[in-house]
Coordinates of C-alpha atoms in Angstrom, one line a residue:
Chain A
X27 CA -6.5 -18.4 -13.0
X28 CA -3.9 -20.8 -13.6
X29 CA -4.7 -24.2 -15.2
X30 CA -1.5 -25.7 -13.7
X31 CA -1.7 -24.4 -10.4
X32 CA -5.6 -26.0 -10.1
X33 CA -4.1 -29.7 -11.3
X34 CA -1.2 -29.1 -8.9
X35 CA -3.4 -28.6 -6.2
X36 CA -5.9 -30.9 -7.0
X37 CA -3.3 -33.7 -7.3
X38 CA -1.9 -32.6 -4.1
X39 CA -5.7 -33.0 -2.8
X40 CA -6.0 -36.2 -4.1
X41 CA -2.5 -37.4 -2.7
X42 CA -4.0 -36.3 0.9
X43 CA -7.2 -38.3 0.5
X44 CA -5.2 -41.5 -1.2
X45 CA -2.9 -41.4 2.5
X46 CA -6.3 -41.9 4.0
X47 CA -7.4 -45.1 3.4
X48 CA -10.3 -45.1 5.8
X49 CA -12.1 -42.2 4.5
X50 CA -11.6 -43.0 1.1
X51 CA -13.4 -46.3 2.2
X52 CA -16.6 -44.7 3.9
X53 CA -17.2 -42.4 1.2
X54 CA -17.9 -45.2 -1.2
X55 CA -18.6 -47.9 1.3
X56 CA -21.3 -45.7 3.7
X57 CA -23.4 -44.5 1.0
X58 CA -23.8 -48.0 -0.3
X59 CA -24.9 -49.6 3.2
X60 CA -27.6 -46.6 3.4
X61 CA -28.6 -47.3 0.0
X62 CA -29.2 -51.1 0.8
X63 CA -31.0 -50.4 4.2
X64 CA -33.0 -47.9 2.5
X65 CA -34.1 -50.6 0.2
X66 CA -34.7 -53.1 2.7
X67 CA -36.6 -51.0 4.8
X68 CA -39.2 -50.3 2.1
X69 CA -39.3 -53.4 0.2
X70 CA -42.3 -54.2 -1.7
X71 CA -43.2 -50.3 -1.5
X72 CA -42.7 -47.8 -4.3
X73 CA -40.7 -45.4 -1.8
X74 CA -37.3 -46.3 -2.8
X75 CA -38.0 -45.8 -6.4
X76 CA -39.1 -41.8 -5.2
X77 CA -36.7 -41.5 -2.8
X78 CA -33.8 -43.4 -3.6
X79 CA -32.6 -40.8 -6.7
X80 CA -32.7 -38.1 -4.6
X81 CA -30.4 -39.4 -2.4
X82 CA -27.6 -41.0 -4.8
X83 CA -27.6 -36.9 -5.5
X84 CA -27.5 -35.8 -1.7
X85 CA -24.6 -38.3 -1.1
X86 CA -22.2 -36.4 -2.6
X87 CA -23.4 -33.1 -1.4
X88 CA -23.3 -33.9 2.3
X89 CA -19.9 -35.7 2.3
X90 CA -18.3 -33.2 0.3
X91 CA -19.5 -30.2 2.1
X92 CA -18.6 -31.9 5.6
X93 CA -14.8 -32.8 4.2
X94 CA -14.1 -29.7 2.3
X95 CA -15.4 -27.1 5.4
X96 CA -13.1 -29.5 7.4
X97 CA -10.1 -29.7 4.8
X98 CA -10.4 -25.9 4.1
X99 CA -10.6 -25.4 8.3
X100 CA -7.5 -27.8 8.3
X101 CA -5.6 -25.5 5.6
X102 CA -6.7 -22.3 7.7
X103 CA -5.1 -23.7 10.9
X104 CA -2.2 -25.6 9.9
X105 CA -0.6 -22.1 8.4
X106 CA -0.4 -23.9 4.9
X107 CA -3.1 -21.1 3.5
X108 CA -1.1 -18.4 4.8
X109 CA 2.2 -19.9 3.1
X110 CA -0.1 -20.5 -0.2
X111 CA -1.6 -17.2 -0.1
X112 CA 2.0 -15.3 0.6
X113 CA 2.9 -17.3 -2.9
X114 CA 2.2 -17.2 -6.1
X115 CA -1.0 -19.3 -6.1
X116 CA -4.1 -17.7 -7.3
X117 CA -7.2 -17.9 -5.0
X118 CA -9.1 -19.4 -7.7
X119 CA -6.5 -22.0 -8.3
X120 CA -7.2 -23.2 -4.9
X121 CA -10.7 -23.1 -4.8
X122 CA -10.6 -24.7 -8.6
X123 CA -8.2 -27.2 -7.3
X124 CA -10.4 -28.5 -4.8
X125 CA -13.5 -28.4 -6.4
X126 CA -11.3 -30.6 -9.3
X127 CA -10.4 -33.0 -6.4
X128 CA -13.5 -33.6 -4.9
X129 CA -15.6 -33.7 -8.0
X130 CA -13.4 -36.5 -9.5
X131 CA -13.6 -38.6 -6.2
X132 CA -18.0 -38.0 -6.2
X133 CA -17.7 -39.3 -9.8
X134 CA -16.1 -42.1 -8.3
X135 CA -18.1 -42.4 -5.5
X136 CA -21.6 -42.0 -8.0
X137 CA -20.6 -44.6 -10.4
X138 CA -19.8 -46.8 -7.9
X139 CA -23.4 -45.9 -5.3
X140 CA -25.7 -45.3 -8.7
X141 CA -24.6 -49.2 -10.0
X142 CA -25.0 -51.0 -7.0
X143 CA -28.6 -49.1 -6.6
X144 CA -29.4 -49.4 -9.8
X145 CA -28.1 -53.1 -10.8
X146 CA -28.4 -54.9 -7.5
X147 CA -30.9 -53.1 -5.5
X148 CA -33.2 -52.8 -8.7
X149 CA -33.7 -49.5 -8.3
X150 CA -36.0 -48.3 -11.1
X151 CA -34.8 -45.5 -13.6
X152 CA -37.2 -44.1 -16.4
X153 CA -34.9 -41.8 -17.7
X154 CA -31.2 -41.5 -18.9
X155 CA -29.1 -43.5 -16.0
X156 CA -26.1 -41.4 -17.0
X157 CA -28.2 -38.3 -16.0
X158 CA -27.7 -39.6 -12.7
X159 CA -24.3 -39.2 -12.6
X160 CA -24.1 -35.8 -14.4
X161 CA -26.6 -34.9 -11.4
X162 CA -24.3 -36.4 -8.5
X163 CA -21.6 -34.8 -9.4
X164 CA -22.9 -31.3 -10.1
X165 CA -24.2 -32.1 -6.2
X166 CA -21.0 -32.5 -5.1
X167 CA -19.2 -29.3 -6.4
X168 CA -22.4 -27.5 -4.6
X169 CA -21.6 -29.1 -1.5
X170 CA -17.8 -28.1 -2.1
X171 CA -18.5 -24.9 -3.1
X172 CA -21.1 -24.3 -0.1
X173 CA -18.2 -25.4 1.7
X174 CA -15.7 -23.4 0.6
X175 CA -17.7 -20.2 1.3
X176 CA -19.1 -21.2 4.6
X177 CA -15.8 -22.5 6.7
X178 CA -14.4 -18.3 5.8
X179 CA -16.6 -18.1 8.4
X180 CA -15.8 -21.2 11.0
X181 CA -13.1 -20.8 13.7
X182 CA -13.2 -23.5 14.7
X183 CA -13.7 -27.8 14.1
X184 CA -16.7 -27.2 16.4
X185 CA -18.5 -24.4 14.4
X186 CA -17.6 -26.1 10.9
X187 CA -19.5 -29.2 12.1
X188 CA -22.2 -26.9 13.2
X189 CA -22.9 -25.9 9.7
X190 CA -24.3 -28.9 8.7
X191 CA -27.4 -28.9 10.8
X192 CA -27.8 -24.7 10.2
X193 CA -27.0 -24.7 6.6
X194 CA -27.8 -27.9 5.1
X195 CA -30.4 -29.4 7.2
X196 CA -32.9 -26.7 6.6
X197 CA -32.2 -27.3 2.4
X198 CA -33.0 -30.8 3.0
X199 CA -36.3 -30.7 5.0
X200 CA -37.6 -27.8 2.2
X201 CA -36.3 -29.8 -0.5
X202 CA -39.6 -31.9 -1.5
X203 CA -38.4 -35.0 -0.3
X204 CA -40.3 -35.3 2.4
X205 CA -43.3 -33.1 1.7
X206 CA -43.9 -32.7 -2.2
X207 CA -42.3 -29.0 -2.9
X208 CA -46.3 -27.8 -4.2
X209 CA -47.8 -28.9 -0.7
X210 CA -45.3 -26.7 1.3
X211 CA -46.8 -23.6 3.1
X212 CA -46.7 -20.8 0.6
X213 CA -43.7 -18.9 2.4
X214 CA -42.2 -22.1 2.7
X215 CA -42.3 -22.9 -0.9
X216 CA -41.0 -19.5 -1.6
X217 CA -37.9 -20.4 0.5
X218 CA -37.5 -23.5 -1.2
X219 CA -37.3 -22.2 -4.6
X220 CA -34.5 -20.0 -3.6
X221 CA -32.6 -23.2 -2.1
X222 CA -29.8 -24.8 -4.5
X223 CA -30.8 -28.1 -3.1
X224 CA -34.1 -27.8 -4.6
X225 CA -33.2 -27.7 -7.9
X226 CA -30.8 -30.7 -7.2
X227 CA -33.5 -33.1 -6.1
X228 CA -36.2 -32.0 -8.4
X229 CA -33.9 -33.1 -11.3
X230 CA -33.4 -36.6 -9.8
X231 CA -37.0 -37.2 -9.2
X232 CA -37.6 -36.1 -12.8
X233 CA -35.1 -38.8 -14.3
X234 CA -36.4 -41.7 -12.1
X235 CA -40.0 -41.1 -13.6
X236 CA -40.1 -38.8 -16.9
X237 CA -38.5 -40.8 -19.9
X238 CA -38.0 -37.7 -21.6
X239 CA -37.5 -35.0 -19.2
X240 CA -34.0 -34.7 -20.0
X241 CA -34.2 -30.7 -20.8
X242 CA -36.0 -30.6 -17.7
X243 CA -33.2 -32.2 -15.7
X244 CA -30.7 -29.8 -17.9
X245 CA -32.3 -27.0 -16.4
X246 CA -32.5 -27.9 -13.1
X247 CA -28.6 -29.1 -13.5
X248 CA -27.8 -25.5 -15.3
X249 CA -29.7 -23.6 -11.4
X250 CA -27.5 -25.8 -9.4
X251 CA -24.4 -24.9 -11.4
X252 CA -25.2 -21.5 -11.3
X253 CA -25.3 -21.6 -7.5
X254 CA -22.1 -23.0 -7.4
X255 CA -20.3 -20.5 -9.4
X256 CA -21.7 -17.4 -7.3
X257 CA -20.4 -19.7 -4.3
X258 CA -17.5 -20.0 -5.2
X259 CA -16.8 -16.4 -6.0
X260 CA -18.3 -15.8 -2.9
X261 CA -15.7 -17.9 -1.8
X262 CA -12.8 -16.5 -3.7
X263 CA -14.8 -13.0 -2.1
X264 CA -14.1 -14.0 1.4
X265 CA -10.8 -15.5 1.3
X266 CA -8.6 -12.8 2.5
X267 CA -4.9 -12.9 1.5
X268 CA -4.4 -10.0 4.5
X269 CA -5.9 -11.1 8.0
X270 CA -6.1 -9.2 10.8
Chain B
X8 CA 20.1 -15.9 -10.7
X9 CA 19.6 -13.3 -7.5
X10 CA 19.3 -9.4 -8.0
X11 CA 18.5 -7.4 -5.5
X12 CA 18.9 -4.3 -7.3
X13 CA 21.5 -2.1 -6.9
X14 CA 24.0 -1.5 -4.3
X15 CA 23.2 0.8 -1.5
X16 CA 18.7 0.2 -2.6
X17 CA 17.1 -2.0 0.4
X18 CA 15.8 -5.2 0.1
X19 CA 12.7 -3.6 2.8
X20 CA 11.8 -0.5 3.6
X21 CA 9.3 0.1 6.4
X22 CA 8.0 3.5 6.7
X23 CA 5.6 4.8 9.3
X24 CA 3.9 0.9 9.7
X25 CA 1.1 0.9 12.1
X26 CA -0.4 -2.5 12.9
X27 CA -3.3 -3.3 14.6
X28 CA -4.4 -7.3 15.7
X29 CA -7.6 -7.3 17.4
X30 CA -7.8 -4.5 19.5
X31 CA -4.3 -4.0 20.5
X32 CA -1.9 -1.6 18.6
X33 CA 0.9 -4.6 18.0
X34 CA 3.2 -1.7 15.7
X35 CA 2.9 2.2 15.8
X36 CA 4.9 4.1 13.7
X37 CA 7.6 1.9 12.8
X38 CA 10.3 3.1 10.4
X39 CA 13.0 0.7 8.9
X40 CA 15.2 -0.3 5.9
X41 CA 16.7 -3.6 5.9
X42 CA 19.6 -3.6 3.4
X43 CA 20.1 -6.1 0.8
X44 CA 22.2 -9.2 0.4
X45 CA 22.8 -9.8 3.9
X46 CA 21.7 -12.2 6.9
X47 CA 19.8 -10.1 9.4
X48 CA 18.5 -10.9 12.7
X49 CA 14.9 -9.8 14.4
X50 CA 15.3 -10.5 17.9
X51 CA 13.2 -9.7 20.5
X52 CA 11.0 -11.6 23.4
X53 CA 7.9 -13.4 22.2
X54 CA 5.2 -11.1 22.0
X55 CA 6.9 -8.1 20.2
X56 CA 5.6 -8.1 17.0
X57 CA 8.4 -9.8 15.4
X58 CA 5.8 -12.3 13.1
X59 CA 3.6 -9.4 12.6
X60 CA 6.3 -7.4 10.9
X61 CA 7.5 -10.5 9.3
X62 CA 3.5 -11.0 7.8
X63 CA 3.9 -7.6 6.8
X64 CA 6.6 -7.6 4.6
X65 CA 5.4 -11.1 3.3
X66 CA 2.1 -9.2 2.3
X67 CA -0.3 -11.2 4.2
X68 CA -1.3 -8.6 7.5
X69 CA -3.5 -6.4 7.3
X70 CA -1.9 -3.1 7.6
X71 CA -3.7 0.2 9.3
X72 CA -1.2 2.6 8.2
X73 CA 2.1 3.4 6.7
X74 CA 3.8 1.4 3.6
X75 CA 6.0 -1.7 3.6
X76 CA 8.3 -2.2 0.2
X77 CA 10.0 -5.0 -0.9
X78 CA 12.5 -4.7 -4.1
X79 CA 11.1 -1.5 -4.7
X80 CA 7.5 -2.9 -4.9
X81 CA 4.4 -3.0 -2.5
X82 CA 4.4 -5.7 -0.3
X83 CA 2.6 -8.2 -1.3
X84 CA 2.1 -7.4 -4.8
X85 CA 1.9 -10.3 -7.2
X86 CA 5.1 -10.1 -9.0
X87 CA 6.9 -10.0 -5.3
X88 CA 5.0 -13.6 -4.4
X89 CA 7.4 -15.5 -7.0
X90 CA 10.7 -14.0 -5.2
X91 CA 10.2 -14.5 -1.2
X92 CA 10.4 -17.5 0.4
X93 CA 8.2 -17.6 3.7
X94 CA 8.6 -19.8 6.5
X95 CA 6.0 -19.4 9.7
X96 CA 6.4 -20.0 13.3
X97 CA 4.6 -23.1 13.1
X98 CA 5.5 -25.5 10.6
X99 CA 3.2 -25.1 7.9
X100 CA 3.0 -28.1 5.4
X101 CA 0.4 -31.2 5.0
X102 CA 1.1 -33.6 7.6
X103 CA -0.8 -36.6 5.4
X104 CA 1.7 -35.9 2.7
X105 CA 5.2 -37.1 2.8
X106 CA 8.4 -35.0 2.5
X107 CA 8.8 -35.0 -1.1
X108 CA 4.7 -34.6 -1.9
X109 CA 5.0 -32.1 0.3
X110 CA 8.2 -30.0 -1.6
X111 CA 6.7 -31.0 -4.9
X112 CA 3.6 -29.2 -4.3
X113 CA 4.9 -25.9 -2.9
X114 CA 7.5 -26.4 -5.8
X115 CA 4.7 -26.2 -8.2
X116 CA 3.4 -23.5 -7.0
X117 CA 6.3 -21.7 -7.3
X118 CA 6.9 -22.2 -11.0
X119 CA 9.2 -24.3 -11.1
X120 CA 9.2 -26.2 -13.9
X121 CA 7.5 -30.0 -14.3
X122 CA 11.2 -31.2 -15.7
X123 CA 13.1 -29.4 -12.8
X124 CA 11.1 -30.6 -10.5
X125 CA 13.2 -33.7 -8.9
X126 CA 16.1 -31.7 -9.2
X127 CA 14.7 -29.5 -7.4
X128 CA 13.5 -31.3 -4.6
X129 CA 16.5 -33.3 -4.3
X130 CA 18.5 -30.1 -4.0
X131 CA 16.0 -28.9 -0.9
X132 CA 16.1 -32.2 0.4
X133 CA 20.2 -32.1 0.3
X134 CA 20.3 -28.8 1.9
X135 CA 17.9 -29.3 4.8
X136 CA 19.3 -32.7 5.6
X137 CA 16.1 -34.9 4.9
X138 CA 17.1 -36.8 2.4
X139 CA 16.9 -40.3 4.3
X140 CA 13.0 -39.7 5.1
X141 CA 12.1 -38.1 1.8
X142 CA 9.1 -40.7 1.3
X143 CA 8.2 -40.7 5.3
X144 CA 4.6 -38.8 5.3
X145 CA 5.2 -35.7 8.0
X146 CA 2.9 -37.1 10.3
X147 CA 5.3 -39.7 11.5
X148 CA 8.7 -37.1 11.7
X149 CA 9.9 -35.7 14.9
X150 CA 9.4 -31.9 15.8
X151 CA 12.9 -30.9 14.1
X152 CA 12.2 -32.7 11.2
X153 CA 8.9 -31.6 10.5
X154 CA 10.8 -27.9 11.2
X155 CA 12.6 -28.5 8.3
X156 CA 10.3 -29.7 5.7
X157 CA 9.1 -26.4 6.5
X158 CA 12.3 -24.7 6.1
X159 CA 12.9 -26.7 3.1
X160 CA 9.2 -25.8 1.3
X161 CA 10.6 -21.7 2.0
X162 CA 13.7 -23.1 -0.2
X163 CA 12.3 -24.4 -3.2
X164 CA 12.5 -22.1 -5.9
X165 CA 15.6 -20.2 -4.3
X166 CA 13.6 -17.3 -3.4
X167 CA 15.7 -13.8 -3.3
X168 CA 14.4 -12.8 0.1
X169 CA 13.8 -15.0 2.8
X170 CA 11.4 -14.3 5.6
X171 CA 12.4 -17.2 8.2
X172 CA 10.4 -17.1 11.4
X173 CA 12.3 -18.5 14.4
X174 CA 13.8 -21.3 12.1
X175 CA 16.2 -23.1 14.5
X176 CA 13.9 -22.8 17.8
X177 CA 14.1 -26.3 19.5
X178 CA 16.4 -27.9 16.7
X179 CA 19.3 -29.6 18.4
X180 CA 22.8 -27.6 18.4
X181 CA 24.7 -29.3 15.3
X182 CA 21.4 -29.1 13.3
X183 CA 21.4 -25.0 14.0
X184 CA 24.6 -24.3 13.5
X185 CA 24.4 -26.3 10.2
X186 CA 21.4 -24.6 9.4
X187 CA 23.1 -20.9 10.2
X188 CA 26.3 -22.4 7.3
X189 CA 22.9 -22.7 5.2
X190 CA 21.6 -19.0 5.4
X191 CA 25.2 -17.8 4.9
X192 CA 26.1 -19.5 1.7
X193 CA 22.3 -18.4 0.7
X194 CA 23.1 -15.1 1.4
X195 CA 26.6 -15.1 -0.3
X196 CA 24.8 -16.1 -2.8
X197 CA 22.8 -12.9 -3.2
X198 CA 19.6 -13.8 -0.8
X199 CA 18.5 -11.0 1.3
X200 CA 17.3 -13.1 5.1
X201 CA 15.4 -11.9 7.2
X202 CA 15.4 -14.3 10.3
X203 CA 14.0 -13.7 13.6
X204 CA 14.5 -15.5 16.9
X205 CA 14.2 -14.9 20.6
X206 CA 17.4 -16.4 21.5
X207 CA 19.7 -13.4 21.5
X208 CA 22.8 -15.9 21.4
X209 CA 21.9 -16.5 17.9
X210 CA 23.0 -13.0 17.1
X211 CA 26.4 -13.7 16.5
X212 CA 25.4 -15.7 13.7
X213 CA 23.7 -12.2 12.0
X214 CA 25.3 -9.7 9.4
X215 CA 23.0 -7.1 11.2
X216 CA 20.7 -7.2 14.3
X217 CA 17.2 -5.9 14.9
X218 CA 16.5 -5.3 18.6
X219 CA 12.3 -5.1 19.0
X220 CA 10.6 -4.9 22.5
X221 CA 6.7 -4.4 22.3
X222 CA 6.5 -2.8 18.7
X223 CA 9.3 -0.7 18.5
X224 CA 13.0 -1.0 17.5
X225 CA 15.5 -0.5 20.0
X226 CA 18.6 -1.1 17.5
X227 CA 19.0 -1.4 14.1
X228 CA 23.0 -2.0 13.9
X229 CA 25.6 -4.7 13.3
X230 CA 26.6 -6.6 16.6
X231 CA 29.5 -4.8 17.4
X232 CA 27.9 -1.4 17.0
X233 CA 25.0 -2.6 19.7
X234 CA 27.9 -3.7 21.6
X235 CA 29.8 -0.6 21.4
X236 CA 26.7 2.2 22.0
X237 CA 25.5 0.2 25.1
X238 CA 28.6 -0.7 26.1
X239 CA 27.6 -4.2 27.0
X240 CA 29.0 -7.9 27.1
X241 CA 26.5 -9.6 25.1
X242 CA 23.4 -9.2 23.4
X243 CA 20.9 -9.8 26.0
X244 CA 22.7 -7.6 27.9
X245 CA 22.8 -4.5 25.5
X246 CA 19.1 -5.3 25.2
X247 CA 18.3 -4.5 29.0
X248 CA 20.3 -1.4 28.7
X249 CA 18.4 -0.2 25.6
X250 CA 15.2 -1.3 27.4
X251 CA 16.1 0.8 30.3
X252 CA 17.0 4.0 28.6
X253 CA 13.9 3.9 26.0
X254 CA 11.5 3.8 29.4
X255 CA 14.2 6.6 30.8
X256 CA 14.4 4.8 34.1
X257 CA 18.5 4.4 34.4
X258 CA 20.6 6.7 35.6
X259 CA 23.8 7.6 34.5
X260 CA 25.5 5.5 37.0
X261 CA 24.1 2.2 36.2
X262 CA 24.1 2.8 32.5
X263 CA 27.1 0.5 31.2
X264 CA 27.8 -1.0 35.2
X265 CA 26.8 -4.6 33.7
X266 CA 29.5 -4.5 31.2
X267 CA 32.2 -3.8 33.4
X268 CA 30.4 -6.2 36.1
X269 CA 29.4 -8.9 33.4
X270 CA 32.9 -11.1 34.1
X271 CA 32.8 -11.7 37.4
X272 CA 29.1 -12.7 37.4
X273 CA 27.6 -9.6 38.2
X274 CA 24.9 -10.0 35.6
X275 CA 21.9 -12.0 37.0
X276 CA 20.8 -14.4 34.1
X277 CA 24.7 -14.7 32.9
X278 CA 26.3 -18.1 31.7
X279 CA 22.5 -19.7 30.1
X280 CA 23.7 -20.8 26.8
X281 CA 20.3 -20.0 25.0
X282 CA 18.6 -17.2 26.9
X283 CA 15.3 -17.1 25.8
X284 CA 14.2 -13.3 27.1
X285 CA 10.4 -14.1 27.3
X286 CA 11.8 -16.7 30.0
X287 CA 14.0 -14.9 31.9
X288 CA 13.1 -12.7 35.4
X289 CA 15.8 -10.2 34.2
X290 CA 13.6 -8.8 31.7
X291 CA 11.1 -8.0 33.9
X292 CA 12.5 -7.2 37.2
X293 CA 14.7 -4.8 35.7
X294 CA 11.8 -2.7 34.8
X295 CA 10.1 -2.9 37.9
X296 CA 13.1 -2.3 40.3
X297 CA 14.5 1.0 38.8

């Protein structure tokens, strides 16, 4: 892998997403307005300190998976991957470069979401605040390495989009936000613990009420990373520089 | 600056290539050398395999048989990806970027260096006449524009073999031939182009010609020797007659009639300016008359 090749693509990323000013705008705007309606909806209740962690992490991860299947899909169709991959760019520079790209514009976006739930929604945090962001930003590189690996195998817009509701959807129902990870069926628990997303919430929910649980959180952080570097040498796996 | 080894060595050499896209054979058995240091033309009708050979020697089709060598080394083999410049069919470059983000990236990537960079750039920019929209983002050029950004991110890095697919389809006339003055000084430069097109006018402009109908070469000559074996008028002409006697429907009396009937009219699609084969009835009714 090439250091400079991942920056030059990255920066090339990030030049694409500066041109477009509206989606730049709903990924920091959108999560924000959720946040606030989130709040409002469950005022006076404890929900929104439970729930509203996990979120700030699944932000990230649904945005970023939805634009990088879509930007990847993009790359596939527009012939720019097969001019890339007839040059001298590495596969891992690519898949480095976006994962650089995206994960700097989730920092961006969790600084921004994490403060205004924190400091003007009053969101309550027992443990480290900057966890949160360490958190939401690991989040993001799974959803841009899940991605990654998953649009190899979308034709089309259509079927990318599709992926959401078959791939994520399921993580996020067996996750524990809605029914505590213990009080899942047994085969369902099973299926859980074998779900990236799991891992991702569980550390959330332990920073917004264990003071000290940051090796906890670390540990959760260090599953989640783990599943993003098999995906993304899954990734690298199924990106062919030969097609049929 | 361009070595493409010695003198009388091939740029390409194709030997016993099978291709197969889905479930149709697109190239059995094809056999070729392409020599070095000179501007040769693939032309044949949409449909022939002319990309898929092209992908093939740019190392990026999947291959079911034979082998495909470039400079000596296996196609698409890493140290080959620095030294071709590829341009595809369809223009291939970020439409949300503009012209120079565009050439800056695919300069980048390959290796040219951070302090050569504008130099760089400006040069591709000079060459493919872009220079007054270099900050326009693609998305807002015309269809021969956004061509050449294409053309021009093959450029960058003044490749030693170019792989140019249909590069001048549906530019305007000054634009082409300007473009054609470009390829030659490239390749009296040292460059080795390999340019395909399905306008067999565009022959004229090529050091050496490659006739292809449905997989298979029908000529691998300079213009006048395709002229002179098929005794034809033009191009499109000596492609019918090749066409003809590889299916072993002409006989001997019509073989050469169009050249000696050509002037006065006598051949049916005569006169077009750009003949595009894929188009034109003569391709087919000629094969189903005889």
């Amino acid at each position: 892998m090439s250091p400079t090749l991942a920056l030059a693509t990255a920066a090339r990323v990030l030049r694409q997403l500066r041109h477009d000013h509206r989606t730049m705008a709903l990924l920091i705007v959108a999560p924000c307005v959720l946040m606030g309606l989130l709040a409002w909806i469950y005022q006076n209740t404890p929900v929104f300190d439970r729930i509203g962690a996990p979120l700030l992490g699944m932000f990230p991860f649904l945005v970023m998976f939805l634009v990088t299947s879509i930007a990847t899909l993009r790359e596939r169709q527009s012939g720019t991957l097969e001019r890339l991959l007839a040059m001298p760019l590495g596969k891992a520079d690519l898949l480095a470069g976006y994962a650089l790209a995206f994960g700097l514009v989730a920092t961006v976006q969790a600084i921004i979401v994490g403060s205004f739930a924190i400091f003007v929604l009053g969101l309550d945090v027992a443990g480290q605040a900057w966890l949160l962001l360490v958190v939401a930003v690991v989040d993001c590189l799974l959803g841009t390495a899940l991605g990654l690996f998953l649009s190899a195998f979308a034709a089309t817009e259509f079927q990318a989009v599709q992926f959401l509701p078959a791939f994520v959807l399921p993580q996020f129902l067996l996750c524990g936000l809605l029914v505590p990870r213990e009080s899942l069926p047994d085969v369902l628990r099973y299926a859980s613990d074998v779900l990236p997303l799991s891992y991702a919430v569980d550390a959330m929910r332990t920073i917004t009420v264990d003071a000290d649980g940051t090796a906890e959180v670390l540990g959760d952080v260090g599953v989640v990373l783990a599943f993003v570097v098999a995906l993304i040498a899954l990734g690298a796996a199924t990106l062919r520089r030969r097609t049929p | 600056m361009m070595k493409a080894g010695s003198d009388g060595d091939p740029a390409i050499r194709v030997a016993g290539l099978r291709v197969v896209r889905g479930k149709r054979t697109v190239i059995d058995g094809l056999t070729l050398d392409i020599p070095a240091g000179q501007v040769v033309g693939l032309l044949g009708p949409s449909g022939c395999g002319k990309t898929t050979l092209m992908r093939c020697v740019v190392g990026v089709q999947k291959v079911a048989a034979g082998t495909v060598e470039v400079f000596g080394l296996a196609a698409g083999t890493a140290p080959l990806r620095h030294r071709i410049g590829y341009l595809t069919q369809d223009p291939s470059v970020y439409s949300d970027l503009t012209i120079v983000e565009n050439l800056r990236y695919f300069a980048s990537v390959v290796g040219v260096p951070r302090s050569g960079l504008d130099a760089e750039i400006a040069r591709v920019l000079e060459l493919v006449d872009l220079g007054d929209h270099a900050d326009s983002t693609v998305a807002n050029l015309s269809g021969g524009q956004t061509s050449r950004v294409s053309l021009g991110a093959a450029l960058v890095g003044t490749p030693e073999l170019l792989v140019l697919d249909e590069p001048t389809v549906g530019l305007d006339p000054v634009l082409r031939r300007d473009l054609w003055a470009i390829f030659r000084r490239l390749a009296e430069a040292g460059a080795t182009l390999l340019i395909s097109s399905h306008v067999m006018d565009e022959a004229v402009r090529c050091d050496r010609l490659l006739l292809m109908r449905a997989g298979t070469i029908l000529a691998d000559d300079t213009l006048d020797g395709v002229l002179a074996a098929t005794g034809a008028p033009d191009v499109e002409q000596a492609f019918l007659t090749l066409v003809d006697r590889a299916s072993g429907r002409v006989s001997a009396g019509d073989e050469g009639a169009p050249s000696r009937g050509a002037q006065s009219g006598g051949v049916p699609s005569g006169g077009a300016h750009a003949r595009h084969l894929a188009a034109s009835p003569g391709a087919t009714s000629s094969e189903e008359d005889q």
